[in-house]
Amino acid sequence: MSLKAKMADWKCRLAGWFVDREFFMRSNGQVRFIRISAQLQRRVATVVGSVVGVWLIITLGMMVNQLSVSFERSMLSAKQERVESAEERVAKYRESIDEVADDLETRQKMVEDAVEQFGGDLPPAAETGTGAETADKIGAAIPEAKRLASIEARQIALAEHMTRIATIRSQKAAAAIREFGLDPKSLAVEAKEGMGGPFIPFFGKKQKQVRDPRFSRMFAALDQMNAMERALAGIPTSMPAAVGLMSSGFGYRSDPFTGGGAMHSGLDFKGPHATPILAAADGKISFAGWQGGYGNCIEITHANGLVTRYAHLSGFTVSLGQDVKRGVQIARMGSTGRSTGTHLHFEVRVNGSAINPMKFLEANPDVLEIQAVAGSSATGQSAGAQ
């Protein structure tokens, strides 16, 4: 069938859709009718079709716009890394080589300090990639700025190197925290509380001269690593006393006074009177005094929000508000409070609820090794902050 014949066939079909129509109505004994012409039907259909068509076009346009925005956002990071093109940086170097040199020297020292503080060997000198290419272009345009541009390329390589190191260490610390049955994210949030200090810009006073998003990513990665490692270092995995006999475990038991069933919220360690009681992890003394059935009691709040409790003590060797390190003596074993004999009652609490301390004291050696590295890092950062 030819195209002309097909068109004629479609016109006939359309004409069959729109014909004069009459609707009869009977009211109060009278018969009336309403007539809707084929022309009016075609006009109404045209208007409805136009409205639907416009709506579809607008909807399609919005979808295309959303896809475009999503694509632009996904490419933003890559674009930001090139925001200061070789031409822009050449212009900055032309404006003031001395100012650029001052900023680069400041940033170089802080980048190297970050590498030394957080660990990791320095990578080989960066002579490839976008940074090196930009340095070559700047050197070609301004020969005297070649060395400064090479330094900047080296700094970018160091930032990327530190980002990789921090990401790996964060993942290891998070995995170790999960081995204890704890949530890494919630502990990391707790570990970030109680921070402060004077503001010292990383880039120096002339930040606009040396901005680069790769350093922002490095800051974020180091911050996350620091929080995770502080949280891990604050988990109480050290024995609270140098004794080998555990006289009572965690959970339901027969009460030593009444003989009835009772919940025991910690571990009991039996030993000689005045046996040194040791901090199970770094933290701050948040309570030191008499506490009902616990007798003389010490509580340590750790960087991750965990609390350890040491009860039935005969005396204290620390004071309220004092910072203590893992393994240092904080008290002496005794039999004060509701106690049948000389021993230490040891608890670990999360958000006020007691949990079994054994899963911390019997940690996997590989996990303890990761914790030791995290503890060394946290100690170094604290010393640096002072």
Short mmCIF file of C-alpha atoms in Angstrom, two decimals:
data_model
loop_
_atom_site.label_atom_id
_atom_site.label_comp_id
_atom_site.label_asym_id
_atom_site.label_seq_id
_atom_site.Cartn_x
_atom_site.Cartn_y
_atom_site.Cartn_z
CA MET A 1 0.00 0.00 0.00
CA SER A 2 1.39 3.40 -0.94
CA LEU A 3 2.00 6.21 1.52
CA LYS A 4 -0.85 8.23 0.02
CA ALA A 5 -3.23 5.33 0.45
CA LYS A 6 -2.11 4.80 4.05
CA MET A 7 -2.70 8.49 4.83
CA ALA A 8 -6.17 8.30 3.32
CA ASP A 9 -6.92 5.20 5.38
CA TRP A 10 -5.88 6.94 8.61
CA LYS A 11 -8.03 9.99 7.74
CA CYS A 12 -11.03 7.73 7.29
CA ARG A 13 -10.40 6.09 10.65
CA LEU A 14 -10.07 9.44 12.40
CA ALA A 15 -13.23 10.67 10.73
CA GLY A 16 -14.97 7.58 12.06
CA TRP A 17 -13.90 8.47 15.62
CA PHE A 18 -15.36 11.98 15.45
CA VAL A 19 -18.98 11.97 14.22
CA ASP A 20 -21.96 14.07 15.23
CA ARG A 21 -23.44 12.63 18.41
CA GLU A 22 -26.86 13.29 19.98
CA PHE A 23 -27.76 12.57 23.60
CA PHE A 24 -31.50 12.38 24.50
CA MET A 25 -32.70 13.44 27.96
CA ARG A 26 -36.25 13.06 29.44
CA SER A 27 -37.26 15.45 32.21
CA ASN A 28 -40.78 16.24 33.54
CA GLY A 29 -42.43 14.54 30.61
CA GLN A 30 -40.40 16.48 28.09
CA VAL A 31 -37.76 15.03 25.81
CA ARG A 32 -34.68 17.09 25.04
CA PHE A 33 -31.50 16.27 23.24
CA ILE A 34 -27.93 17.59 23.23
CA ARG A 35 -25.95 17.54 20.04
CA ILE A 36 -22.13 17.42 20.06
CA SER A 37 -20.70 18.06 16.64
CA ALA A 38 -17.72 16.20 15.20
CA GLN A 39 -15.85 19.50 14.88
CA LEU A 40 -16.26 20.26 18.63
CA GLN A 41 -15.06 16.76 19.48
CA ARG A 42 -11.96 17.24 17.33
CA ARG A 43 -11.21 20.59 19.01
CA VAL A 44 -11.55 19.12 22.52
CA ALA A 45 -9.36 16.15 21.56
CA THR A 46 -6.77 18.52 20.11
CA VAL A 47 -6.69 20.63 23.32
CA VAL A 48 -6.41 17.55 25.57
CA GLY A 49 -3.71 16.08 23.35
CA SER A 50 -1.79 19.36 23.42
CA VAL A 51 -1.98 19.57 27.22
CA VAL A 52 -0.79 15.98 27.59
CA GLY A 53 1.96 16.59 25.06
CA VAL A 54 3.17 19.72 26.87
CA TRP A 55 3.10 17.83 30.19
CA LEU A 56 5.16 15.00 28.71
CA ILE A 57 7.67 17.47 27.26
CA ILE A 58 8.02 19.28 30.62
CA THR A 59 8.38 15.96 32.49
CA LEU A 60 10.98 14.74 30.02
CA GLY A 61 12.83 18.03 30.33
CA MET A 62 12.89 17.76 34.13
CA MET A 63 14.20 14.20 33.93
CA VAL A 64 16.92 15.23 31.51
CA ASN A 65 17.81 18.17 33.78
CA GLN A 66 18.04 15.90 36.86
CA LEU A 67 20.24 13.46 34.99
CA SER A 68 22.42 16.33 33.86
CA VAL A 69 22.73 17.68 37.42
CA SER A 70 23.61 14.22 38.75
CA PHE A 71 26.23 13.79 36.07
CA GLU A 72 27.71 17.21 36.80
CA ARG A 73 27.90 16.41 40.52
CA SER A 74 29.60 13.11 39.85
CA MET A 75 32.18 14.93 37.75
CA LEU A 76 32.59 17.80 40.24
CA SER A 77 35.47 16.25 42.14
CA ALA A 78 37.43 15.65 38.97
CA LYS A 79 36.64 19.16 37.74
CA GLN A 80 37.72 20.70 41.04
CA GLU A 81 41.09 19.02 40.75
CA ARG A 82 41.55 20.91 37.50
CA VAL A 83 39.90 24.13 38.65
CA GLU A 84 43.26 25.83 38.80
CA SER A 85 44.49 25.04 35.33
CA ALA A 86 48.05 25.53 34.24
CA GLU A 87 47.08 28.92 32.81
CA GLU A 88 45.50 30.08 36.09
CA ARG A 89 48.50 28.96 38.09
CA VAL A 90 50.87 30.58 35.66
CA ALA A 91 48.99 33.82 36.29
CA LYS A 92 49.30 33.38 40.05
CA TYR A 93 52.99 32.65 39.80
CA ARG A 94 53.42 35.77 37.64
CA GLU A 95 51.62 37.90 40.25
CA SER A 96 53.97 37.06 43.08
CA ILE A 97 56.45 34.22 43.14
CA ASP A 98 57.51 35.21 46.66
CA GLU A 99 53.96 34.89 48.07
CA VAL A 100 53.46 31.52 46.40
CA ALA A 101 56.81 30.34 47.75
CA ASP A 102 55.86 31.33 51.31
CA ASP A 103 52.57 29.44 51.10
CA LEU A 104 54.19 26.37 49.56
CA GLU A 105 56.88 26.29 52.22
CA THR A 106 54.25 26.47 54.98
CA ARG A 107 52.19 23.73 53.41
CA GLN A 108 55.26 21.58 52.73
CA LYS A 109 56.20 21.55 56.40
CA MET A 110 52.66 20.69 57.49
CA VAL A 111 52.35 17.91 54.91
CA GLU A 112 55.63 16.36 56.05
CA ASP A 113 54.55 16.70 59.69
CA ALA A 114 51.33 14.86 58.84
CA VAL A 115 53.29 12.06 57.19
CA GLU A 116 55.60 11.78 60.21
CA GLN A 117 52.75 11.98 62.74
CA PHE A 118 50.39 9.49 61.17
CA GLY A 119 53.00 7.05 59.87
CA GLY A 120 53.79 5.71 56.44
CA ASP A 121 56.95 5.99 54.38
CA LEU A 122 57.30 8.88 52.00
CA PRO A 123 56.43 7.88 48.42
CA PRO A 124 58.96 8.31 45.58
CA ALA A 125 59.23 11.79 44.13
CA ALA A 126 56.18 12.50 41.95
CA GLU A 127 57.20 13.23 38.39
CA THR A 128 54.06 11.98 36.64
CA GLY A 129 50.37 12.84 36.64
CA THR A 130 48.46 16.10 36.38
CA GLY A 131 50.57 17.83 39.03
CA ALA A 132 53.80 17.16 37.19
CA GLU A 133 52.23 18.18 33.88
CA THR A 134 51.11 21.48 35.37
CA ALA A 135 54.59 22.00 36.82
CA ASP A 136 56.11 21.47 33.34
CA LYS A 137 53.75 24.03 31.80
CA ILE A 138 54.50 26.57 34.51
CA GLY A 139 58.23 25.95 34.13
CA ALA A 140 57.98 26.51 30.37
CA ALA A 141 56.12 29.80 30.86
CA ILE A 142 58.09 31.03 33.88
CA PRO A 143 61.44 29.22 34.17
CA GLU A 144 62.19 30.72 37.58
CA ALA A 145 58.98 29.19 38.98
CA LYS A 146 59.77 25.65 37.81
CA ARG A 147 61.13 24.56 41.18
CA LEU A 148 58.13 25.92 43.10
CA ALA A 149 55.73 24.17 40.75
CA SER A 150 57.61 20.91 41.24
CA ILE A 151 57.30 21.31 45.01
CA GLU A 152 53.55 21.78 44.66
CA ALA A 153 53.28 18.64 42.52
CA ARG A 154 55.20 16.76 45.20
CA GLN A 155 52.82 18.03 47.87
CA ILE A 156 49.80 16.82 45.92
CA ALA A 157 51.39 13.38 45.61
CA LEU A 158 51.99 13.34 49.37
CA ALA A 159 48.35 14.31 50.01
CA GLU A 160 47.10 11.44 47.86
CA HIS A 161 49.55 9.08 49.57
CA MET A 162 48.33 10.08 53.04
CA THR A 163 44.70 9.74 51.95
CA ARG A 164 45.34 6.13 50.94
CA ILE A 165 47.15 5.36 54.22
CA ALA A 166 44.40 6.96 56.33
CA THR A 167 41.64 5.11 54.48
CA ILE A 168 43.34 1.73 54.98
CA ARG A 169 43.97 2.36 58.68
CA SER A 170 40.37 3.53 59.21
CA GLN A 171 39.09 0.33 57.64
CA LYS A 172 41.36 -1.83 59.82
CA ALA A 173 40.33 0.00 63.01
CA ALA A 174 36.62 -0.27 62.12
CA ALA A 175 36.98 -4.01 61.47
CA ALA A 176 38.75 -4.47 64.83
CA ILE A 177 35.98 -2.56 66.65
CA ARG A 178 33.36 -4.79 65.05
CA GLU A 179 35.24 -7.82 66.43
CA PHE A 180 34.23 -6.61 69.90
CA GLY A 181 30.57 -6.47 68.85
CA LEU A 182 30.54 -2.66 68.88
CA ASP A 183 29.43 -0.13 66.26
CA PRO A 184 32.45 1.72 64.79
CA LYS A 185 30.43 4.74 63.63
CA SER A 186 28.82 5.44 67.01
CA LEU A 187 32.13 5.01 68.86
CA ALA A 188 33.90 7.29 66.37
CA VAL A 189 31.32 10.01 67.01
CA GLU A 190 31.93 9.69 70.77
CA ALA A 191 35.68 9.85 70.21
CA LYS A 192 35.36 13.21 68.43
CA GLU A 193 33.70 14.90 71.40
CA GLY A 194 35.71 17.15 73.68
CA MET A 195 38.02 18.61 71.04
CA GLY A 196 39.29 22.16 70.56
CA GLY A 197 42.26 24.47 70.30
CA PRO A 198 43.37 27.60 68.42
CA PHE A 199 42.71 27.79 64.68
CA ILE A 200 45.92 27.51 62.66
CA PRO A 201 45.16 27.41 58.90
CA PHE A 202 46.82 24.46 57.18
CA PHE A 203 47.57 26.51 54.07
CA GLY A 204 48.88 29.58 55.86
CA LYS A 205 47.43 33.07 55.52
CA LYS A 206 47.32 33.07 51.72
CA GLN A 207 45.12 30.04 51.30
CA LYS A 208 43.77 31.16 47.91
CA GLN A 209 47.20 30.69 46.35
CA VAL A 210 47.41 26.93 46.91
CA ARG A 211 43.89 25.51 47.14
CA ASP A 212 43.36 21.95 45.90
CA PRO A 213 40.49 19.54 46.72
CA ARG A 214 42.91 16.65 47.18
CA PHE A 215 44.03 18.23 50.45
CA SER A 216 40.39 18.44 51.60
CA ARG A 217 40.06 14.72 50.97
CA MET A 218 43.26 14.12 52.92
CA PHE A 219 41.90 16.12 55.89
CA ALA A 220 38.65 14.15 55.86
CA ALA A 221 40.46 10.80 55.64
CA LEU A 222 42.88 11.69 58.48
CA ASP A 223 40.01 12.93 60.63
CA GLN A 224 38.10 9.68 60.11
CA MET A 225 41.21 7.61 60.82
CA ASN A 226 41.92 9.59 63.98
CA ALA A 227 38.37 9.07 65.27
CA MET A 228 38.37 5.34 64.51
CA GLU A 229 41.78 4.74 66.10
CA ARG A 230 40.92 6.78 69.19
CA ALA A 231 37.74 4.74 69.55
CA LEU A 232 39.67 1.48 69.20
CA ALA A 233 42.43 2.57 71.59
CA GLY A 234 39.80 3.35 74.25
CA ILE A 235 38.35 -0.18 74.30
CA PRO A 236 39.31 -1.82 77.64
CA THR A 237 41.31 -4.92 76.72
CA SER A 238 43.95 -4.91 79.48
CA MET A 239 43.50 -7.00 82.63
CA PRO A 240 42.39 -4.76 85.53
CA ALA A 241 44.50 -6.67 88.03
CA ALA A 242 47.58 -8.90 87.94
CA VAL A 243 45.70 -11.96 89.22
CA GLY A 244 44.79 -15.17 87.43
CA LEU A 245 41.75 -16.31 89.45
CA MET A 246 38.30 -15.17 88.32
CA SER A 247 35.86 -15.98 91.13
CA SER A 248 32.62 -15.04 89.37
CA GLY A 249 31.59 -14.47 85.75
CA PHE A 250 29.14 -12.18 83.98
CA GLY A 251 25.43 -13.05 83.91
CA TYR A 252 22.91 -14.82 86.09
CA ARG A 253 24.22 -16.53 89.23
CA SER A 254 23.26 -17.51 92.75
CA ASP A 255 23.59 -14.44 94.94
CA PRO A 256 26.39 -15.00 97.54
CA PHE A 257 24.27 -13.44 100.33
CA THR A 258 20.72 -14.61 99.68
CA GLY A 259 21.29 -17.69 97.51
CA GLY A 260 18.57 -16.48 95.13
CA GLY A 261 18.98 -15.92 91.40
CA ALA A 262 20.58 -12.60 90.53
CA MET A 263 22.22 -10.79 87.64
CA HIS A 264 25.97 -10.22 87.99
CA SER A 265 26.90 -7.20 85.87
CA GLY A 266 30.67 -7.75 85.73
CA LEU A 267 33.59 -10.05 86.52
CA ASP A 268 35.05 -10.78 89.96
CA PHE A 269 38.81 -11.28 90.35
CA LYS A 270 40.07 -12.71 93.66
CA GLY A 271 43.45 -11.66 95.06
CA PRO A 272 45.40 -10.53 98.13
CA HIS A 273 44.39 -7.38 99.98
CA ALA A 274 45.86 -4.19 98.39
CA THR A 275 46.64 -5.90 95.06
CA PRO A 276 47.18 -3.07 92.50
CA ILE A 277 44.12 -2.31 90.37
CA LEU A 278 45.03 -1.19 86.84
CA ALA A 279 43.26 0.93 84.21
CA ALA A 280 41.99 -1.34 81.42
CA ALA A 281 42.38 1.46 78.82
CA ASP A 282 43.26 5.15 78.50
CA GLY A 283 40.63 7.49 79.90
CA LYS A 284 39.62 9.99 82.57
CA ILE A 285 38.54 9.32 86.16
CA SER A 286 34.86 10.29 86.10
CA PHE A 287 33.97 8.92 89.55
CA ALA A 288 36.01 8.10 92.65
CA GLY A 289 34.22 7.48 95.92
CA TRP A 290 31.63 5.37 97.75
CA GLN A 291 28.78 3.93 95.65
CA GLY A 292 26.33 1.82 97.62
CA GLY A 293 26.85 -1.93 97.28
CA TYR A 294 29.95 -1.32 95.16
CA GLY A 295 31.74 0.18 98.17
CA ASN A 296 34.78 2.23 97.24
CA CYS A 297 34.46 2.56 93.48
CA ILE A 298 36.26 4.14 90.53
CA GLU A 299 34.79 4.79 87.07
CA ILE A 300 36.87 5.63 84.02
CA THR A 301 35.26 7.21 80.96
CA HIS A 302 37.16 6.36 77.80
CA ALA A 303 37.54 8.31 74.55
CA ASN A 304 34.88 6.23 72.82
CA GLY A 305 32.19 6.75 75.48
CA LEU A 306 32.72 3.35 77.14
CA VAL A 307 32.90 3.32 80.94
CA THR A 308 34.83 0.84 83.09
CA ARG A 309 33.94 0.39 86.77
CA TYR A 310 36.26 -0.98 89.50
CA ALA A 311 34.53 -1.80 92.82
CA HIS A 312 35.08 -3.01 96.43
CA LEU A 313 38.41 -1.13 96.59
CA SER A 314 40.42 -0.63 99.75
CA GLY A 315 41.89 2.68 98.55
CA PHE A 316 42.52 5.01 95.60
CA THR A 317 45.78 6.09 93.94
CA VAL A 318 44.16 8.59 91.55
CA SER A 319 41.76 11.51 91.91
CA LEU A 320 38.58 12.67 90.20
CA GLY A 321 39.17 14.25 86.76
CA GLN A 322 42.64 12.78 86.37
CA ASP A 323 43.71 11.39 82.96
CA VAL A 324 45.10 7.86 83.18
CA LYS A 325 46.88 5.55 80.77
CA ARG A 326 46.25 1.90 80.10
CA GLY A 327 47.93 -0.32 82.71
CA VAL A 328 48.66 2.34 85.35
CA GLN A 329 47.62 1.70 88.94
CA ILE A 330 44.41 3.47 89.96
CA ALA A 331 43.48 1.73 93.22
CA ARG A 332 44.06 -1.18 95.63
CA MET A 333 41.95 -4.34 95.95
CA GLY A 334 39.71 -4.62 98.98
CA SER A 335 36.37 -5.87 100.30
CA THR A 336 34.27 -2.74 100.82
CA GLY A 337 30.54 -2.53 100.15
CA ARG A 338 28.47 -5.66 99.53
CA SER A 339 31.33 -8.15 99.43
CA THR A 340 32.09 -11.54 100.96
CA GLY A 341 35.89 -11.20 100.70
CA THR A 342 38.78 -9.41 99.09
CA HIS A 343 38.27 -9.16 95.32
CA LEU A 344 37.80 -6.74 92.41
CA HIS A 345 34.43 -6.33 90.73
CA PHE A 346 35.10 -5.13 87.14
CA GLU A 347 32.41 -3.81 84.77
CA VAL A 348 32.28 -2.44 81.21
CA ARG A 349 29.31 -0.23 80.36
CA VAL A 350 27.99 1.15 77.03
CA ASN A 351 25.36 3.89 77.23
CA GLY A 352 24.75 2.95 80.87
CA SER A 353 24.19 -0.76 80.23
CA ALA A 354 26.63 -3.42 81.46
CA ILE A 355 28.08 -5.80 78.86
CA ASN A 356 30.27 -8.85 79.28
CA PRO A 357 33.91 -7.72 79.76
CA MET A 358 35.27 -11.13 78.71
CA LYS A 359 34.90 -10.39 75.00
CA PHE A 360 37.31 -7.49 75.51
CA LEU A 361 39.79 -9.28 77.77
CA GLU A 362 39.95 -12.31 75.45
CA ALA A 363 40.41 -10.36 72.22
CA ASN A 364 42.07 -11.92 69.18
CA PRO A 365 45.85 -11.22 69.12
CA ASP A 366 45.57 -9.73 65.61
CA VAL A 367 42.94 -7.31 66.89
CA LEU A 368 45.14 -6.39 69.85
CA GLU A 369 48.02 -5.68 67.48
CA ILE A 370 45.86 -3.27 65.48
CA GLN A 371 44.74 -1.69 68.75
CA ALA A 372 48.36 -1.24 69.86
CA VAL A 373 49.13 0.66 66.63
CA ALA A 374 45.99 2.77 67.11
CA GLY A 375 46.97 3.48 70.71
CA SER A 376 50.46 4.62 69.69
CA SER A 377 48.95 6.91 67.07
CA ALA A 378 46.42 8.36 69.51
CA THR A 379 49.17 8.96 72.09
CA GLY A 380 51.33 10.72 69.52
CA GLN A 381 48.45 12.95 68.45
CA SER A 382 47.68 13.88 72.06
CA ALA A 383 51.32 14.76 72.67
CA GLY A 384 51.39 16.83 69.48
CA ALA A 385 48.27 18.71 70.53
CA GLN A 386 49.91 19.69 73.81
#
